[in-house]
Tab-separated table of C-alpha atoms in Angstrom:
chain	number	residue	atom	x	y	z
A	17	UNK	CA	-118.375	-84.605	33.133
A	18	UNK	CA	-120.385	-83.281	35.652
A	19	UNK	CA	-117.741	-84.505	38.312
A	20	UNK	CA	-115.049	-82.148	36.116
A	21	UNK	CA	-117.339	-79.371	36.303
A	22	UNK	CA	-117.463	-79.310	40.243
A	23	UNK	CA	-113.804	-79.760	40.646
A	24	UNK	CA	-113.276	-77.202	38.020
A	25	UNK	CA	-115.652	-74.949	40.152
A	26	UNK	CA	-113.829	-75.868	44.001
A	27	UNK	CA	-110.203	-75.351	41.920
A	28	UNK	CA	-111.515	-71.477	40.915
A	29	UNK	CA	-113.078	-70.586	44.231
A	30	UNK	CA	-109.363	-71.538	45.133
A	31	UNK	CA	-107.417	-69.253	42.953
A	32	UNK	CA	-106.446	-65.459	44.341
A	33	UNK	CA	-107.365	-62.878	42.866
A	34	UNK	CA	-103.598	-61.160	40.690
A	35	UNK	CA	-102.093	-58.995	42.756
A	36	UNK	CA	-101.858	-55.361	41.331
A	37	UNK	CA	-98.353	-54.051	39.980
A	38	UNK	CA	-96.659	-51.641	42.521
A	39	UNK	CA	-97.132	-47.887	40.991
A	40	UNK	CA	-93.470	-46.736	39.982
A	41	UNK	CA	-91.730	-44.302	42.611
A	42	UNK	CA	-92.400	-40.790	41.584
A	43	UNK	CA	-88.827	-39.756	39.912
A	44	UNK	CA	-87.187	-37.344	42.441
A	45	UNK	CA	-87.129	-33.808	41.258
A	46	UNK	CA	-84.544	-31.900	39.936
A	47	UNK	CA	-82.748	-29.260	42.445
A	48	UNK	CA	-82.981	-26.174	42.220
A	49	UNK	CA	-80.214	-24.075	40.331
A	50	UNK	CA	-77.663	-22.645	43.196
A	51	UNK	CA	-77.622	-19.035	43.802
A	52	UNK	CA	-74.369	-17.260	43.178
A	53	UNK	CA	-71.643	-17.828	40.400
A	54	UNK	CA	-71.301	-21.530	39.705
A	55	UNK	CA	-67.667	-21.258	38.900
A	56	UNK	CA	-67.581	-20.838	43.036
A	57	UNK	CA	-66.705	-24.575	44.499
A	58	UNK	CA	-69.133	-25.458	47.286
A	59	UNK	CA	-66.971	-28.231	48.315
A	60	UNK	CA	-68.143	-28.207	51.914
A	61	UNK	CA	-66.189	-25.222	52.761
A	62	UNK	CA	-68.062	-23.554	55.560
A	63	UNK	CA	-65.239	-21.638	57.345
A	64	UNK	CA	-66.524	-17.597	57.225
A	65	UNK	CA	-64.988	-14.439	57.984
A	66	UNK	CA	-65.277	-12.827	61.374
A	67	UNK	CA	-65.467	-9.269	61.955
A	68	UNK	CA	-62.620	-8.745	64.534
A	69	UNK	CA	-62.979	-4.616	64.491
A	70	UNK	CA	-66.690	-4.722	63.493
A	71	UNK	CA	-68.699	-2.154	61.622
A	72	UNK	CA	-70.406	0.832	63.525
A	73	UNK	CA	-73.741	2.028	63.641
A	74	UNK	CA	-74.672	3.896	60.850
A	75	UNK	CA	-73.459	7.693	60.202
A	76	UNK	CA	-70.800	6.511	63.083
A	77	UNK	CA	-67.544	8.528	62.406
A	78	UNK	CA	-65.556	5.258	63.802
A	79	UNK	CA	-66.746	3.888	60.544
A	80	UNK	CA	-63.565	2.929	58.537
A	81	UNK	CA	-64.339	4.751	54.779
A	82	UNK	CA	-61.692	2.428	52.733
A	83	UNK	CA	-59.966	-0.005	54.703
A	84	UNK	CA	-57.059	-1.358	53.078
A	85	UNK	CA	-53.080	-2.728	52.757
A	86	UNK	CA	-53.281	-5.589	54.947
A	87	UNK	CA	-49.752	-6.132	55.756
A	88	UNK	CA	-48.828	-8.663	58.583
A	89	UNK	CA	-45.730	-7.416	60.937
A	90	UNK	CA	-44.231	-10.553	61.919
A	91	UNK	CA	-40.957	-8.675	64.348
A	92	UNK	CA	-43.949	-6.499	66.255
A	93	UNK	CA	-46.888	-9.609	65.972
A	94	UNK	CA	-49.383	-6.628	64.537
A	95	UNK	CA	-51.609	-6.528	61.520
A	96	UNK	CA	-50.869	-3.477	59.667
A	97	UNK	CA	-53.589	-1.730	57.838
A	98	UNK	CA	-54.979	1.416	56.851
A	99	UNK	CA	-58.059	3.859	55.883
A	100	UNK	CA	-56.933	5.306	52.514
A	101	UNK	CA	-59.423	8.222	52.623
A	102	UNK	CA	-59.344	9.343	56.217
A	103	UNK	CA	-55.330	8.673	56.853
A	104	UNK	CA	-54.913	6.949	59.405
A	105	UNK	CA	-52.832	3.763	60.124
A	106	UNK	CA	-53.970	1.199	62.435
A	107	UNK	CA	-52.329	-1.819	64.104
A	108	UNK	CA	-54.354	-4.693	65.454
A	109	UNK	CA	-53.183	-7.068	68.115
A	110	UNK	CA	-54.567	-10.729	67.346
A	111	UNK	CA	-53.408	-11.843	71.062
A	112	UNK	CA	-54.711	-8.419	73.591
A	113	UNK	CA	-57.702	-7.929	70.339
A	114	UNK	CA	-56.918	-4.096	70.303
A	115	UNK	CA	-56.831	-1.663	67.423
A	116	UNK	CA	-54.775	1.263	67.564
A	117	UNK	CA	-54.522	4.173	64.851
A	118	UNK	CA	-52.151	7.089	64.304
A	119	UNK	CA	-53.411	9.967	62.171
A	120	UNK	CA	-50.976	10.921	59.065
A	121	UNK	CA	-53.396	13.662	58.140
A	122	UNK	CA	-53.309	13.042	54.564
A	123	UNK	CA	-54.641	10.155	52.358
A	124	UNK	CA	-52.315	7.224	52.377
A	125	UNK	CA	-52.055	4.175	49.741
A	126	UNK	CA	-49.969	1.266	51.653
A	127	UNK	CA	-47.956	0.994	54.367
A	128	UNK	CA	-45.102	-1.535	55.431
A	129	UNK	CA	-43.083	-2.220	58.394
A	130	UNK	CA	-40.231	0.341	58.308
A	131	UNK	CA	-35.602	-1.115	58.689
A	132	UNK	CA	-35.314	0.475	62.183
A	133	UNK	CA	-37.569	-0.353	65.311
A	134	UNK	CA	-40.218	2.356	65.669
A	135	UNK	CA	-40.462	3.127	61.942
A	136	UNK	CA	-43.037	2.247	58.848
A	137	UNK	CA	-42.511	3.349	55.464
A	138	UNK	CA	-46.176	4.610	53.800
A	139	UNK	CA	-47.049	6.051	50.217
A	140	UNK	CA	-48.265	9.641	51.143
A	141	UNK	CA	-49.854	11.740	49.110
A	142	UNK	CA	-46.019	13.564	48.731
A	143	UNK	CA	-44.798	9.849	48.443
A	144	UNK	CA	-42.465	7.732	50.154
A	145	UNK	CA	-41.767	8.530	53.769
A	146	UNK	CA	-40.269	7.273	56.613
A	147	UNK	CA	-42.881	7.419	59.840
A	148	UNK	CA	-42.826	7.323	63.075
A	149	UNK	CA	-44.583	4.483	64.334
A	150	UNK	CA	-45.537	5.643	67.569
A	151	UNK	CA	-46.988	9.134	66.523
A	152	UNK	CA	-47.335	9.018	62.888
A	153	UNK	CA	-45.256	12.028	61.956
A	154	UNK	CA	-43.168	12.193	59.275
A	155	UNK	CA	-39.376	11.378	59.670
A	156	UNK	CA	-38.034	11.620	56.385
A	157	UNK	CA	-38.980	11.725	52.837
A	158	UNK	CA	-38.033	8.629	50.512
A	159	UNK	CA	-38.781	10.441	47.341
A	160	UNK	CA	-41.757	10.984	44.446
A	161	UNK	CA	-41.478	9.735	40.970
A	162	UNK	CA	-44.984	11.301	40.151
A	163	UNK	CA	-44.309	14.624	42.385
A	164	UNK	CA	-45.422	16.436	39.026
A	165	UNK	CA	-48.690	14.589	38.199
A	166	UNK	CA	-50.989	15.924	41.024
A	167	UNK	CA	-53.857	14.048	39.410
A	168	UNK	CA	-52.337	10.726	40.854
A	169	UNK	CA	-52.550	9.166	44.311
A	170	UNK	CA	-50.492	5.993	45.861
A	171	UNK	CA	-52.604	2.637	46.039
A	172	UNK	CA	-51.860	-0.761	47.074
A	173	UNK	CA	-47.792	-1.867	47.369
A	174	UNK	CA	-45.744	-4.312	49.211
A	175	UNK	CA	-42.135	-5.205	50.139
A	176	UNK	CA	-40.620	-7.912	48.400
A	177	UNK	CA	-38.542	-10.617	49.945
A	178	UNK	CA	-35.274	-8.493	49.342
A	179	UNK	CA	-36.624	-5.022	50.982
A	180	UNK	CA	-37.852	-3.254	48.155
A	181	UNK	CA	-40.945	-1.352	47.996
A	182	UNK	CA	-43.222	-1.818	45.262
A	183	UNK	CA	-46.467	0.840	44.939
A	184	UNK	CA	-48.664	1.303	42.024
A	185	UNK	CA	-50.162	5.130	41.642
A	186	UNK	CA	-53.465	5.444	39.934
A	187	UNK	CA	-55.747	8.360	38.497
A	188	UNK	CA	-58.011	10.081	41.619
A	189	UNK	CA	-60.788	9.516	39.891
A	190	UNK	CA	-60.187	5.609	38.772
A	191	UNK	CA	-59.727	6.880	34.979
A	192	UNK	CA	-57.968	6.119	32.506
A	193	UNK	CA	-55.084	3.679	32.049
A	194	UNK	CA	-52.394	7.010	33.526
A	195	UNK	CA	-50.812	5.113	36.627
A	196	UNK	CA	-47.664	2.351	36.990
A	197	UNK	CA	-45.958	0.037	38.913
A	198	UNK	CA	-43.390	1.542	40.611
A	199	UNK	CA	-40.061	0.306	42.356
A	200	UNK	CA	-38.321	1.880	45.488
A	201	UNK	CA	-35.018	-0.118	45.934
A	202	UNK	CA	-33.322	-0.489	49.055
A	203	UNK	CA	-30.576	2.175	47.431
A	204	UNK	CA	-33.035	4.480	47.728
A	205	UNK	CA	-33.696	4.684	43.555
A	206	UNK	CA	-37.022	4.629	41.850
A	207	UNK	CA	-37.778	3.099	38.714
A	208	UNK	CA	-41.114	1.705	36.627
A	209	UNK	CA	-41.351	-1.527	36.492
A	210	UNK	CA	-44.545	-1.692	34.381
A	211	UNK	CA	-46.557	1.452	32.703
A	212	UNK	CA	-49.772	2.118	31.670
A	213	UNK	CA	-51.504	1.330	34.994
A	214	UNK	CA	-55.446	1.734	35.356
A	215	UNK	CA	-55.857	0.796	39.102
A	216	UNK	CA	-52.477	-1.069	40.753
A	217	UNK	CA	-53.498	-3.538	43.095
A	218	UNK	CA	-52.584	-6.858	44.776
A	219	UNK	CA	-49.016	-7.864	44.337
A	220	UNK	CA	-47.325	-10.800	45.874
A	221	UNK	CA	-43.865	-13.581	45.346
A	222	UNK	CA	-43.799	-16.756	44.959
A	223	UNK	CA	-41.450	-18.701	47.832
A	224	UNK	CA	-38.665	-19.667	45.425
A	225	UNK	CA	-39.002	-15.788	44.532
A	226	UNK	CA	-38.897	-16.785	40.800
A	227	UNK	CA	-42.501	-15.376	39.915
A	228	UNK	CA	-44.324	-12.108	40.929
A	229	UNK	CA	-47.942	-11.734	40.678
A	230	UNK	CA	-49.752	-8.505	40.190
A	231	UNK	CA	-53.189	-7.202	39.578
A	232	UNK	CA	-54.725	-4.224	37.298
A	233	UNK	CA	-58.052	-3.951	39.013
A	234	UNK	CA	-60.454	-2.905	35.971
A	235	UNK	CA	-59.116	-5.721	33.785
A	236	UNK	CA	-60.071	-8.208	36.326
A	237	UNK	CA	-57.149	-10.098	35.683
A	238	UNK	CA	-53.773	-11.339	38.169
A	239	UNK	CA	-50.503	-11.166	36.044
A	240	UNK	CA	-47.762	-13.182	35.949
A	241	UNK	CA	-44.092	-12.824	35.854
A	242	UNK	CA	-40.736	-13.986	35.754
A	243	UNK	CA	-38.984	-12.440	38.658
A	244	UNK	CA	-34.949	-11.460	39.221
A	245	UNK	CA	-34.605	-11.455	42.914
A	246	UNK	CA	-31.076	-10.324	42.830
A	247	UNK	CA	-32.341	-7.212	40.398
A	248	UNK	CA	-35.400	-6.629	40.935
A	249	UNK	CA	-36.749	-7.042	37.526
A	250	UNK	CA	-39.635	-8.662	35.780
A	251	UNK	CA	-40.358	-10.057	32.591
A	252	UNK	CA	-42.212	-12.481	30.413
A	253	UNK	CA	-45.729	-10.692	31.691
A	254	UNK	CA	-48.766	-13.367	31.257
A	255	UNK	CA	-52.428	-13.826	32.585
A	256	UNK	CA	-52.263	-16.164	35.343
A	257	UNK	CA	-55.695	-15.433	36.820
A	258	UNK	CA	-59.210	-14.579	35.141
A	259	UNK	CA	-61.098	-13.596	37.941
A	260	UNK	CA	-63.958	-12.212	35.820
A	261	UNK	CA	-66.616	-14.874	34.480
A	262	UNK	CA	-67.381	-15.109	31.247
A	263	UNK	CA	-65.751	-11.337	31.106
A	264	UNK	CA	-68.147	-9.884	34.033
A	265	UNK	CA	-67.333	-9.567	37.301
A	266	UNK	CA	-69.535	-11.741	38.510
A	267	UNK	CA	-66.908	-12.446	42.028
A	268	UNK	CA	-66.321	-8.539	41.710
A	269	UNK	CA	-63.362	-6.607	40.854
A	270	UNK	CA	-59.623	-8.438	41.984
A	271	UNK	CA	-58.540	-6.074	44.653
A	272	UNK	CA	-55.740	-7.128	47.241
A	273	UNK	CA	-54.190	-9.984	47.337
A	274	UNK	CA	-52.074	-12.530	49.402
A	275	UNK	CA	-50.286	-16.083	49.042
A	276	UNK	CA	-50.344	-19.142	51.060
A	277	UNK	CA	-47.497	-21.741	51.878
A	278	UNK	CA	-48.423	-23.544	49.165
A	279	UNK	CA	-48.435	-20.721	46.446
A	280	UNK	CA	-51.944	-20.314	46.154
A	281	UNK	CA	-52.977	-16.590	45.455
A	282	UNK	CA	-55.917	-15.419	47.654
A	283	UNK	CA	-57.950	-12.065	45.895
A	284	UNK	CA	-60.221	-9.810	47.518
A	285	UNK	CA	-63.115	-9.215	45.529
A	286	UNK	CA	-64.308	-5.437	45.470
A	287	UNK	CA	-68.381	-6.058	45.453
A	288	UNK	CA	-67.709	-9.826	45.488
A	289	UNK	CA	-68.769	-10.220	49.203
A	290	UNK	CA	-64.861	-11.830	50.108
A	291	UNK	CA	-61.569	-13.819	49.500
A	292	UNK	CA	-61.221	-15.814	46.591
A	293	UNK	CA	-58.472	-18.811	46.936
A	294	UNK	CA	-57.011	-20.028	43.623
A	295	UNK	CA	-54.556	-21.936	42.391
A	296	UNK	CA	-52.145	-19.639	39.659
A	297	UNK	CA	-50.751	-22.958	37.951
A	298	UNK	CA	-53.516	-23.590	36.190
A	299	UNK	CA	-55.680	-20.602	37.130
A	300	UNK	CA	-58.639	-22.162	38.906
A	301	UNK	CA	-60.657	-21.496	41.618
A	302	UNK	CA	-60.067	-23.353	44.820
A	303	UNK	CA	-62.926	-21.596	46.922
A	304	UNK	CA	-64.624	-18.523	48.458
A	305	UNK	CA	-65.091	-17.443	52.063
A	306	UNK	CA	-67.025	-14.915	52.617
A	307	UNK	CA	-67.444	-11.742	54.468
A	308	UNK	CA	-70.894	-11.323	56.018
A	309	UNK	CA	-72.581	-7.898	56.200
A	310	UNK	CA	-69.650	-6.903	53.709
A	311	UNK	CA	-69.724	-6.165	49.817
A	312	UNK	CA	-66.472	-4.485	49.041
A	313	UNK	CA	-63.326	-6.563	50.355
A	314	UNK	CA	-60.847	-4.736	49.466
A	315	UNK	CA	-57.214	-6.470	50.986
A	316	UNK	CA	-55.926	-9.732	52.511
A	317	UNK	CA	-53.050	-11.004	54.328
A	318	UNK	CA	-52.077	-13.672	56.454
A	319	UNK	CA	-50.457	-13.486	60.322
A	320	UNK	CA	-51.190	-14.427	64.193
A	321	UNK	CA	-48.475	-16.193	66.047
A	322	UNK	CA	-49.277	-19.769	64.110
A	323	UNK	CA	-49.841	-17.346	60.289
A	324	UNK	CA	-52.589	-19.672	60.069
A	325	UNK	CA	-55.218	-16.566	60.897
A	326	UNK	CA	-56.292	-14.322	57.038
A	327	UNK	CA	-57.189	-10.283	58.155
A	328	UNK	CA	-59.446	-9.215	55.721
A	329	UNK	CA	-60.055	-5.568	55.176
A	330	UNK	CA	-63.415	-4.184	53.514
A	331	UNK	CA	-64.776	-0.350	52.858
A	332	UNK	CA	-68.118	1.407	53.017
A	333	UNK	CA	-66.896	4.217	51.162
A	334	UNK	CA	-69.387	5.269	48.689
A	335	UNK	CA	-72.428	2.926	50.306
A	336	UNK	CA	-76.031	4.334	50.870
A	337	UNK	CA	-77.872	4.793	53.885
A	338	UNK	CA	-80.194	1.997	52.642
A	339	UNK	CA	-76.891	0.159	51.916
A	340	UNK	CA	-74.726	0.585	54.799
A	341	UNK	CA	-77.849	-0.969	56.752
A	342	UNK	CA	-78.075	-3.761	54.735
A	343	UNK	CA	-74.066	-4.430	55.078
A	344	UNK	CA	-73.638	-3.635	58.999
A	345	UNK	CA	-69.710	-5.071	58.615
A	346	UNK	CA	-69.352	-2.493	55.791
A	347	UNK	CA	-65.504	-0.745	56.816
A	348	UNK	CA	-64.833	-3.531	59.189
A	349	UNK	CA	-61.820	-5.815	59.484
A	350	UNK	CA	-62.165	-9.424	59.110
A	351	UNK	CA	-60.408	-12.645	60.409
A	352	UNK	CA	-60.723	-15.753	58.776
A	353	UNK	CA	-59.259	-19.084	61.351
A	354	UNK	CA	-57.750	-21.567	58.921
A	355	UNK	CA	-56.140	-23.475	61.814
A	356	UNK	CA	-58.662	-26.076	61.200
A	357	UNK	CA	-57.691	-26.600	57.215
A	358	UNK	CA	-54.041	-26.503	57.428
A	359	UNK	CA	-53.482	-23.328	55.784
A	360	UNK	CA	-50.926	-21.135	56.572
A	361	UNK	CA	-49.250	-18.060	54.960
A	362	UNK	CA	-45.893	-17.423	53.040
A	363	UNK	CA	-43.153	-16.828	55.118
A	364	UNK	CA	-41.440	-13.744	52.974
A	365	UNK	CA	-40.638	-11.041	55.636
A	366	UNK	CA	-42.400	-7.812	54.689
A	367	UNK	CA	-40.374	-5.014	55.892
A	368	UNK	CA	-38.592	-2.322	53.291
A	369	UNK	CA	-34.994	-2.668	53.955
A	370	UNK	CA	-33.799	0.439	52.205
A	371	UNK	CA	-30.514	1.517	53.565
A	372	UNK	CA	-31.080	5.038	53.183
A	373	UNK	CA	-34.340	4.953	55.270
């Protein structure tokens, strides 16, 4: 027994001690809620705007007040585009990077490439006219369906793929539900293609030319519609886009718009900081690229020799002092290089091919 006792003894000076249980990793924590509207993908698209006629210094006259009406010139190789408030038309060469302007002297809503060489057509505040490219004087009136509603001014329009111009007039002051959707044909007739207007803005074709798109600012919506490309008509109006979140503009106010290759509409949000990509099939949201040192983008269309470059127009019309500092870019014009992603733009040609021009 004793003999049982000592081995028992030399067995426990033997034994380790139990190791102790590894402590349990601390559970990671929980990220932090992303700033910004979640509805925005941040699918690792990193491509950003780049301000290819930049803002000026603050109090600058240079400053553009509401930059607008993108309109790519495929014939000339120019972006088209305008300052509503002070008049003037500019072109911008993507290849020499120069800006030019002519001075119509009176506020302007769109502008377009004109049927002859040396011509645009622009909605003046007396209407339609034909303009000379070179010196911005007016060739030839094309006519005012709203000649007796002085309270109304021209906004955003386009050509569509069989030369007619289509311009939406709005109240002055951005009241009331007064304006429309107008329709210039190429015979040199207007007609209203949809009343009741608050604030007529982006308006684009799909590449079959069987559906127009169209957008009534204020009810932050892009419309949808069956398009007659040998008439001219539209029909069978629906909501194709809600760009509002939850009913607030969250992404801003739908400006301007353009369309890709592959019939994706592409808004400019008004206070949403830039271009919003999205697919009208089904109505969602592709992506965002943004506009730095920029709130109010206001237009968008696609061009440069490859159309795989987006101009982007923005305004720093009714900004601060304070403001303006904090958005330098404010006014400026913005290109966005999707060579990298494939992209490119529709092909429609954008001219008005009125015979009577």
């Amino acid at each position: 027994m004793g003999k049982d006792k000592k081995d028992k003894k030399k067995i426990e000076k033997k034994e380790e001690p139990a190791a102790e249980p590894e402590p349990e990793p601390e559970p990671e924590p929980e990220p932090e809620p992303a700033c910004g509207n979640p509805a925005v993908p941040t699918n690792g698209v990193a491509s950003v705007a780049i301000a290819a006629v930049p803002g000026s210094a603050l109090g600058a006259k240079s400053r553009t007040k509401l930059g607008e009406g993108a309109c790519w010139d495929a014939e000339a190789q120019r972006l088209l585009w305008i300052d509503i408030v002070k008049g003037k038309i500019f072109e911008y060469d993507p290849v020499e990077k120069t800006n030019t302007s002519i001075d119509t002297r009176q506020p302007i809503g769109t502008v377009v490439p004109g049927p002859t060489d040396g011509t645009l057509v622009a909605a003046l505040i007396k209407g339609a006219m034909l303009v000379d490219r070179a010196t911005g004087g007016i060739l030839k009136s094309l006519g005012n369906p709203e000649s007796e509603l002085p309270e109304m001014r021209w906004n955003d329009g386009k050509a569509d793929p069989q030369g007619r111009l289509w311009v939406g007039s709005m109240n002055t002051q951005g009241e009331g539900a007064e304006g429309a959707l107008w329709v210039l044909d190429t015979n040199g007739a207007w007609r209203k293609a949809v009343p009741d207007v608050a604030i007529s803005n982006g308006l684009v074709w799909s590449k079959d030319c069987s559906t127009f798109w169209w957008i009534d600012s204020p009810t932050g919506k892009c419309f949808a519609f069956d398009f007659d490309a040998e008439f001219g008509t539209i029909c069978n109006r629906r909501v194709a886009i809600e760009h509002f979140v939850g009913g607030e503009a969250l992404n801003g106010y739908p400006d301007g718009c353009t369309i890709d290759a592959e019939d994706h509409i592409w808004i400019a949000g008004w206070e949403g900081n830039g271009v919003y990509r999205y697919n009208p099939a089904d109505g969602k949201l592709v992506a965002k690229y943004a506009c730095p040192g920029a709130a109010q983008v206001t237009s968008c269309a696609f061009g440069g020799p490859a159309n795989d470059q987006l101009f982007i127009t923005t305004a720093s019309c009714g900004l601060s002092d304070e403001q303006l500092l904090e958005q330098p870019n404010a006014g400026a014009l913005f290109v966005l290089d999707l060579s990298a992603e494939g992209i490119t733009g529709g092909a429609h040609p954008q001219n008005y091919g009125g015979s009577e021009a």
